[in-house]
mmCIF file of C-alpha atoms in Angstrom:
data_model
loop_
_atom_site.group_PDB
_atom_site.id
_atom_site.type_symbol
_atom_site.label_atom_id
_atom_site.label_comp_id
_atom_site.label_asym_id
_atom_site.label_seq_id
_atom_site.Cartn_x
_atom_site.Cartn_y
_atom_site.Cartn_z
ATOM 1 C CA UNK A 1 10.901 1.062 -20.944
ATOM 2 C CA UNK A 2 13.002 4.052 -20.247
ATOM 3 C CA UNK A 3 11.139 7.237 -19.656
ATOM 4 C CA UNK A 4 12.784 9.405 -17.154
ATOM 5 C CA UNK A 5 11.446 11.729 -14.382
ATOM 6 C CA UNK A 6 13.525 14.486 -12.948
ATOM 7 C CA UNK A 7 12.220 16.695 -10.140
ATOM 8 C CA UNK A 8 8.726 15.667 -11.056
ATOM 9 C CA UNK A 9 9.022 16.160 -14.904
ATOM 10 C CA UNK A 10 9.140 13.719 -17.751
ATOM 11 C CA UNK A 11 12.227 13.629 -19.901
ATOM 12 C CA UNK A 12 12.607 12.643 -23.499
ATOM 13 C CA UNK A 13 13.515 8.811 -23.802
ATOM 14 C CA UNK A 14 17.039 7.684 -24.424
ATOM 15 C CA UNK A 15 17.586 5.927 -27.739
ATOM 16 C CA UNK A 16 20.379 3.462 -28.758
ATOM 17 C CA UNK A 17 20.708 4.839 -32.267
ATOM 18 C CA UNK A 18 21.087 8.326 -34.042
ATOM 19 C CA UNK A 19 18.629 9.987 -36.410
ATOM 20 C CA UNK A 20 20.069 8.908 -39.538
ATOM 21 C CA UNK A 21 20.535 5.220 -38.460
ATOM 22 C CA UNK A 22 16.856 4.277 -39.454
ATOM 23 C CA UNK A 23 17.195 5.424 -43.067
ATOM 24 C CA UNK A 24 15.983 4.690 -45.621
ATOM 25 C CA UNK A 25 13.020 3.256 -43.752
ATOM 26 C CA UNK A 26 12.640 6.305 -41.595
ATOM 27 C CA UNK A 27 14.656 9.313 -42.864
ATOM 28 C CA UNK A 28 16.578 11.519 -40.642
ATOM 29 C CA UNK A 29 14.266 14.393 -41.556
ATOM 30 C CA UNK A 30 11.170 12.218 -40.379
ATOM 31 C CA UNK A 31 12.903 11.362 -37.244
ATOM 32 C CA UNK A 32 13.893 14.836 -36.460
ATOM 33 C CA UNK A 33 10.132 15.980 -36.851
ATOM 34 C CA UNK A 34 8.552 13.034 -35.289
ATOM 35 C CA UNK A 35 10.924 12.535 -32.416
ATOM 36 C CA UNK A 36 12.547 15.773 -32.012
ATOM 37 C CA UNK A 37 9.355 18.069 -32.385
ATOM 38 C CA UNK A 38 6.151 15.986 -32.079
ATOM 39 C CA UNK A 39 7.488 13.881 -29.056
ATOM 40 C CA UNK A 40 9.004 16.780 -27.534
ATOM 41 C CA UNK A 41 5.891 18.781 -27.595
ATOM 42 C CA UNK A 42 3.853 16.021 -26.012
ATOM 43 C CA UNK A 43 6.554 15.784 -23.180
ATOM 44 C CA UNK A 44 6.374 19.604 -22.754
ATOM 45 C CA UNK A 45 2.635 19.628 -22.684
ATOM 46 C CA UNK A 46 2.445 16.756 -20.231
ATOM 47 C CA UNK A 47 4.770 18.193 -17.744
ATOM 48 C CA UNK A 48 2.807 21.688 -17.971
ATOM 49 C CA UNK A 49 -0.563 19.924 -17.443
ATOM 50 C CA UNK A 50 0.759 17.749 -14.464
ATOM 51 C CA UNK A 51 0.928 20.808 -12.149
ATOM 52 C CA UNK A 52 -1.719 20.908 -9.745
ATOM 53 C CA UNK A 53 -3.399 17.733 -11.482
ATOM 54 C CA UNK A 54 -3.034 15.307 -8.517
ATOM 55 C CA UNK A 55 -0.895 13.070 -10.794
ATOM 56 C CA UNK A 56 2.310 14.451 -9.841
ATOM 57 C CA UNK A 57 4.787 11.706 -9.086
ATOM 58 C CA UNK A 58 2.800 8.952 -10.657
ATOM 59 C CA UNK A 59 4.343 6.642 -13.446
ATOM 60 C CA UNK A 60 3.506 7.345 -17.148
ATOM 61 C CA UNK A 61 1.658 4.137 -16.970
ATOM 62 C CA UNK A 62 -0.346 5.146 -13.933
ATOM 63 C CA UNK A 63 -1.331 8.459 -15.532
ATOM 64 C CA UNK A 64 -2.370 6.712 -18.806
ATOM 65 C CA UNK A 65 -4.461 4.200 -16.940
ATOM 66 C CA UNK A 66 -6.321 6.721 -14.793
ATOM 67 C CA UNK A 67 -6.370 10.223 -16.566
ATOM 68 C CA UNK A 68 -8.724 11.749 -19.074
ATOM 69 C CA UNK A 69 -8.720 14.652 -21.487
ATOM 70 C CA UNK A 70 -5.546 16.480 -22.070
ATOM 71 C CA UNK A 71 -3.516 14.853 -19.666
ATOM 72 C CA UNK A 72 -4.535 11.513 -20.961
ATOM 73 C CA UNK A 73 -3.756 12.585 -24.651
ATOM 74 C CA UNK A 74 -0.416 13.794 -23.834
ATOM 75 C CA UNK A 75 0.693 11.010 -21.383
ATOM 76 C CA UNK A 76 -0.611 8.532 -23.951
ATOM 77 C CA UNK A 77 1.491 9.848 -26.710
ATOM 78 C CA UNK A 78 4.521 10.021 -24.558
ATOM 79 C CA UNK A 79 4.182 6.383 -23.598
ATOM 80 C CA UNK A 80 3.198 5.266 -27.242
ATOM 81 C CA UNK A 81 6.133 7.009 -28.771
ATOM 82 C CA UNK A 82 8.646 5.834 -26.213
ATOM 83 C CA UNK A 83 7.619 2.283 -26.930
ATOM 84 C CA UNK A 84 7.749 3.010 -30.590
ATOM 85 C CA UNK A 85 11.189 4.773 -30.947
ATOM 86 C CA UNK A 86 12.841 2.316 -28.503
ATOM 87 C CA UNK A 87 12.025 -0.677 -30.543
ATOM 88 C CA UNK A 88 14.061 0.171 -33.544
ATOM 89 C CA UNK A 89 17.556 -0.437 -34.872
ATOM 90 C CA UNK A 90 19.368 0.087 -38.149
ATOM 91 C CA UNK A 91 17.735 -1.800 -41.146
ATOM 92 C CA UNK A 92 18.448 -5.574 -41.271
ATOM 93 C CA UNK A 93 17.818 -8.025 -44.023
ATOM 94 C CA UNK A 94 15.812 -11.160 -43.045
ATOM 95 C CA UNK A 95 14.981 -9.555 -39.692
ATOM 96 C CA UNK A 96 12.846 -12.016 -37.760
ATOM 97 C CA UNK A 97 11.941 -12.778 -34.091
ATOM 98 C CA UNK A 98 13.653 -15.568 -32.256
ATOM 99 C CA UNK A 99 13.093 -17.220 -28.760
ATOM 100 C CA UNK A 100 9.879 -17.123 -26.735
ATOM 101 C CA UNK A 101 8.416 -14.198 -28.704
ATOM 102 C CA UNK A 102 8.889 -16.182 -32.091
ATOM 103 C CA UNK A 103 7.259 -19.294 -30.561
ATOM 104 C CA UNK A 104 4.269 -17.240 -29.216
ATOM 105 C CA UNK A 105 4.042 -15.451 -32.771
ATOM 106 C CA UNK A 106 4.001 -18.999 -34.473
ATOM 107 C CA UNK A 107 1.483 -20.418 -31.741
ATOM 108 C CA UNK A 108 -0.898 -17.555 -32.081
ATOM 109 C CA UNK A 109 -0.650 -16.625 -35.745
ATOM 110 C CA UNK A 110 0.563 -19.712 -37.458
ATOM 111 C CA UNK A 111 3.889 -18.235 -38.544
ATOM 112 C CA UNK A 112 5.768 -14.892 -38.771
ATOM 113 C CA UNK A 113 4.431 -13.994 -42.446
ATOM 114 C CA UNK A 114 0.878 -14.541 -41.338
ATOM 115 C CA UNK A 115 1.390 -12.354 -38.274
ATOM 116 C CA UNK A 116 2.935 -9.611 -40.426
ATOM 117 C CA UNK A 117 0.023 -9.791 -42.876
ATOM 118 C CA UNK A 118 -2.502 -9.444 -40.016
ATOM 119 C CA UNK A 119 -0.748 -6.863 -38.203
ATOM 120 C CA UNK A 120 -0.196 -4.626 -41.379
ATOM 121 C CA UNK A 121 -3.890 -5.114 -42.389
ATOM 122 C CA UNK A 122 -4.951 -3.696 -38.887
ATOM 123 C CA UNK A 123 -2.726 -0.823 -39.435
ATOM 124 C CA UNK A 124 -3.877 0.017 -42.893
ATOM 125 C CA UNK A 125 -7.536 -0.353 -42.012
ATOM 126 C CA UNK A 126 -7.367 1.895 -38.798
ATOM 127 C CA UNK A 127 -9.474 5.040 -39.849
ATOM 128 C CA UNK A 128 -7.851 8.172 -39.041
ATOM 129 C CA UNK A 129 -4.932 8.596 -36.682
ATOM 130 C CA UNK A 130 -3.807 5.955 -34.175
ATOM 131 C CA UNK A 131 -1.701 2.967 -33.409
ATOM 132 C CA UNK A 132 -1.873 -0.826 -34.052
ATOM 133 C CA UNK A 133 -0.266 -2.876 -31.260
ATOM 134 C CA UNK A 134 0.902 -6.473 -30.430
ATOM 135 C CA UNK A 135 0.411 -6.997 -26.917
ATOM 136 C CA UNK A 136 0.314 -9.799 -24.394
ATOM 137 C CA UNK A 137 -2.396 -10.753 -21.810
ATOM 138 C CA UNK A 138 -1.814 -12.076 -18.310
ATOM 139 C CA UNK A 139 -1.291 -15.477 -19.588
ATOM 140 C CA UNK A 140 1.215 -14.429 -22.127
ATOM 141 C CA UNK A 141 -1.324 -14.801 -25.174
ATOM 142 C CA UNK A 142 -0.548 -12.447 -27.934
ATOM 143 C CA UNK A 143 -3.342 -10.195 -29.337
ATOM 144 C CA UNK A 144 -3.191 -7.340 -32.053
ATOM 145 C CA UNK A 145 -5.487 -4.324 -31.292
ATOM 146 C CA UNK A 146 -6.082 -0.994 -32.827
ATOM 147 C CA UNK A 147 -6.274 2.177 -30.846
ATOM 148 C CA UNK A 148 -7.223 5.574 -32.083
ATOM 149 C CA UNK A 149 -5.420 8.797 -31.219
ATOM 150 C CA UNK A 150 -3.331 8.244 -28.027
ATOM 151 C CA UNK A 151 -4.701 4.919 -27.063
ATOM 152 C CA UNK A 152 -2.495 2.283 -25.476
ATOM 153 C CA UNK A 153 -3.404 -1.318 -24.605
ATOM 154 C CA UNK A 154 -2.500 -1.062 -21.032
ATOM 155 C CA UNK A 155 -6.064 0.458 -20.820
ATOM 156 C CA UNK A 156 -7.211 -2.987 -21.414
ATOM 157 C CA UNK A 157 -4.946 -4.683 -18.880
ATOM 158 C CA UNK A 158 -2.665 -5.862 -21.862
ATOM 159 C CA UNK A 159 1.200 -5.444 -21.856
ATOM 160 C CA UNK A 160 2.259 -3.674 -25.102
ATOM 161 C CA UNK A 161 5.119 -5.362 -26.976
ATOM 162 C CA UNK A 162 5.234 -3.746 -30.393
ATOM 163 C CA UNK A 163 3.475 -0.870 -32.165
ATOM 164 C CA UNK A 164 3.249 0.911 -35.489
ATOM 165 C CA UNK A 165 2.346 4.490 -35.468
ATOM 166 C CA UNK A 166 -0.358 5.309 -38.269
ATOM 167 C CA UNK A 167 -0.519 8.971 -37.666
ATOM 168 C CA UNK A 168 0.199 10.669 -40.942
ATOM 169 C CA UNK A 169 3.212 12.557 -39.308
ATOM 170 C CA UNK A 170 4.872 9.135 -38.750
ATOM 171 C CA UNK A 171 5.197 8.574 -42.453
ATOM 172 C CA UNK A 172 4.224 11.481 -44.810
ATOM 173 C CA UNK A 173 7.618 12.924 -45.508
ATOM 174 C CA UNK A 174 8.966 9.687 -46.783
ATOM 175 C CA UNK A 175 5.955 7.820 -48.133
ATOM 176 C CA UNK A 176 3.116 10.652 -48.643
ATOM 177 C CA UNK A 177 -0.085 8.844 -48.243
ATOM 178 C CA UNK A 178 1.307 5.266 -48.928
ATOM 179 C CA UNK A 179 0.590 3.955 -45.376
ATOM 180 C CA UNK A 180 0.881 0.370 -46.427
ATOM 181 C CA UNK A 181 4.267 0.536 -47.930
ATOM 182 C CA UNK A 182 5.489 2.494 -44.728
ATOM 183 C CA UNK A 183 4.135 -0.290 -42.515
ATOM 184 C CA UNK A 184 5.723 -3.088 -44.703
ATOM 185 C CA UNK A 185 9.074 -1.301 -44.618
ATOM 186 C CA UNK A 186 9.157 -1.090 -40.766
ATOM 187 C CA UNK A 187 9.859 -4.924 -40.175
ATOM 188 C CA UNK A 188 13.490 -4.428 -41.091
ATOM 189 C CA UNK A 189 14.217 -1.940 -38.425
ATOM 190 C CA UNK A 190 12.305 -3.789 -35.521
ATOM 191 C CA UNK A 191 14.818 -4.755 -32.910
ATOM 192 C CA UNK A 192 13.396 -8.081 -31.822
ATOM 193 C CA UNK A 193 15.673 -8.434 -28.927
ATOM 194 C CA UNK A 194 13.721 -5.427 -27.383
ATOM 195 C CA UNK A 195 10.407 -7.016 -28.244
ATOM 196 C CA UNK A 196 11.415 -10.316 -26.720
ATOM 197 C CA UNK A 197 12.569 -8.635 -23.437
ATOM 198 C CA UNK A 198 9.145 -6.885 -23.168
ATOM 199 C CA UNK A 199 7.480 -10.163 -23.752
ATOM 200 C CA UNK A 200 9.367 -12.119 -20.887
ATOM 201 C CA UNK A 201 8.848 -9.319 -18.325
#
């Protein structure tokens, strides 16, 4: 993950693509609001809240594991959105995982299609705002979890690999209230090389 600190402040994450590159799955308009406004606000709020908090100099992951209240909410959203936006690439047909992450998915869920079905179902069924995650435990076993609001699996001692954002601001411009359609479309822009690298770390 690349979330930078400069003079004690967190910076916006660096991405390997441009705003329009995820279209039509995620439009440039949605990207500009979601990344450019929502995430920027979380970064700004976190930096402001850290002053005098005792968390200055801590990593983002350390803050999420230890903080509460507003600091946790903003740190969690910065971490979540960084992992979210850095997992994407331009839309690709027949986009499937390969290597060790593919083997782990097949071993845990039966095959890739069964995994997608379960992951989408967890995303659709999460009430309100939050995130659905694919993570790995200390033994490398995969697990799907649901987290409300700014929740992240690292608070359960899991290593987050893949996430779908089910806050409405992630999809409402492009899909209105059709959360299921949005989740189904996201598979074509997942960069499985990124997910695979997260898994083998």
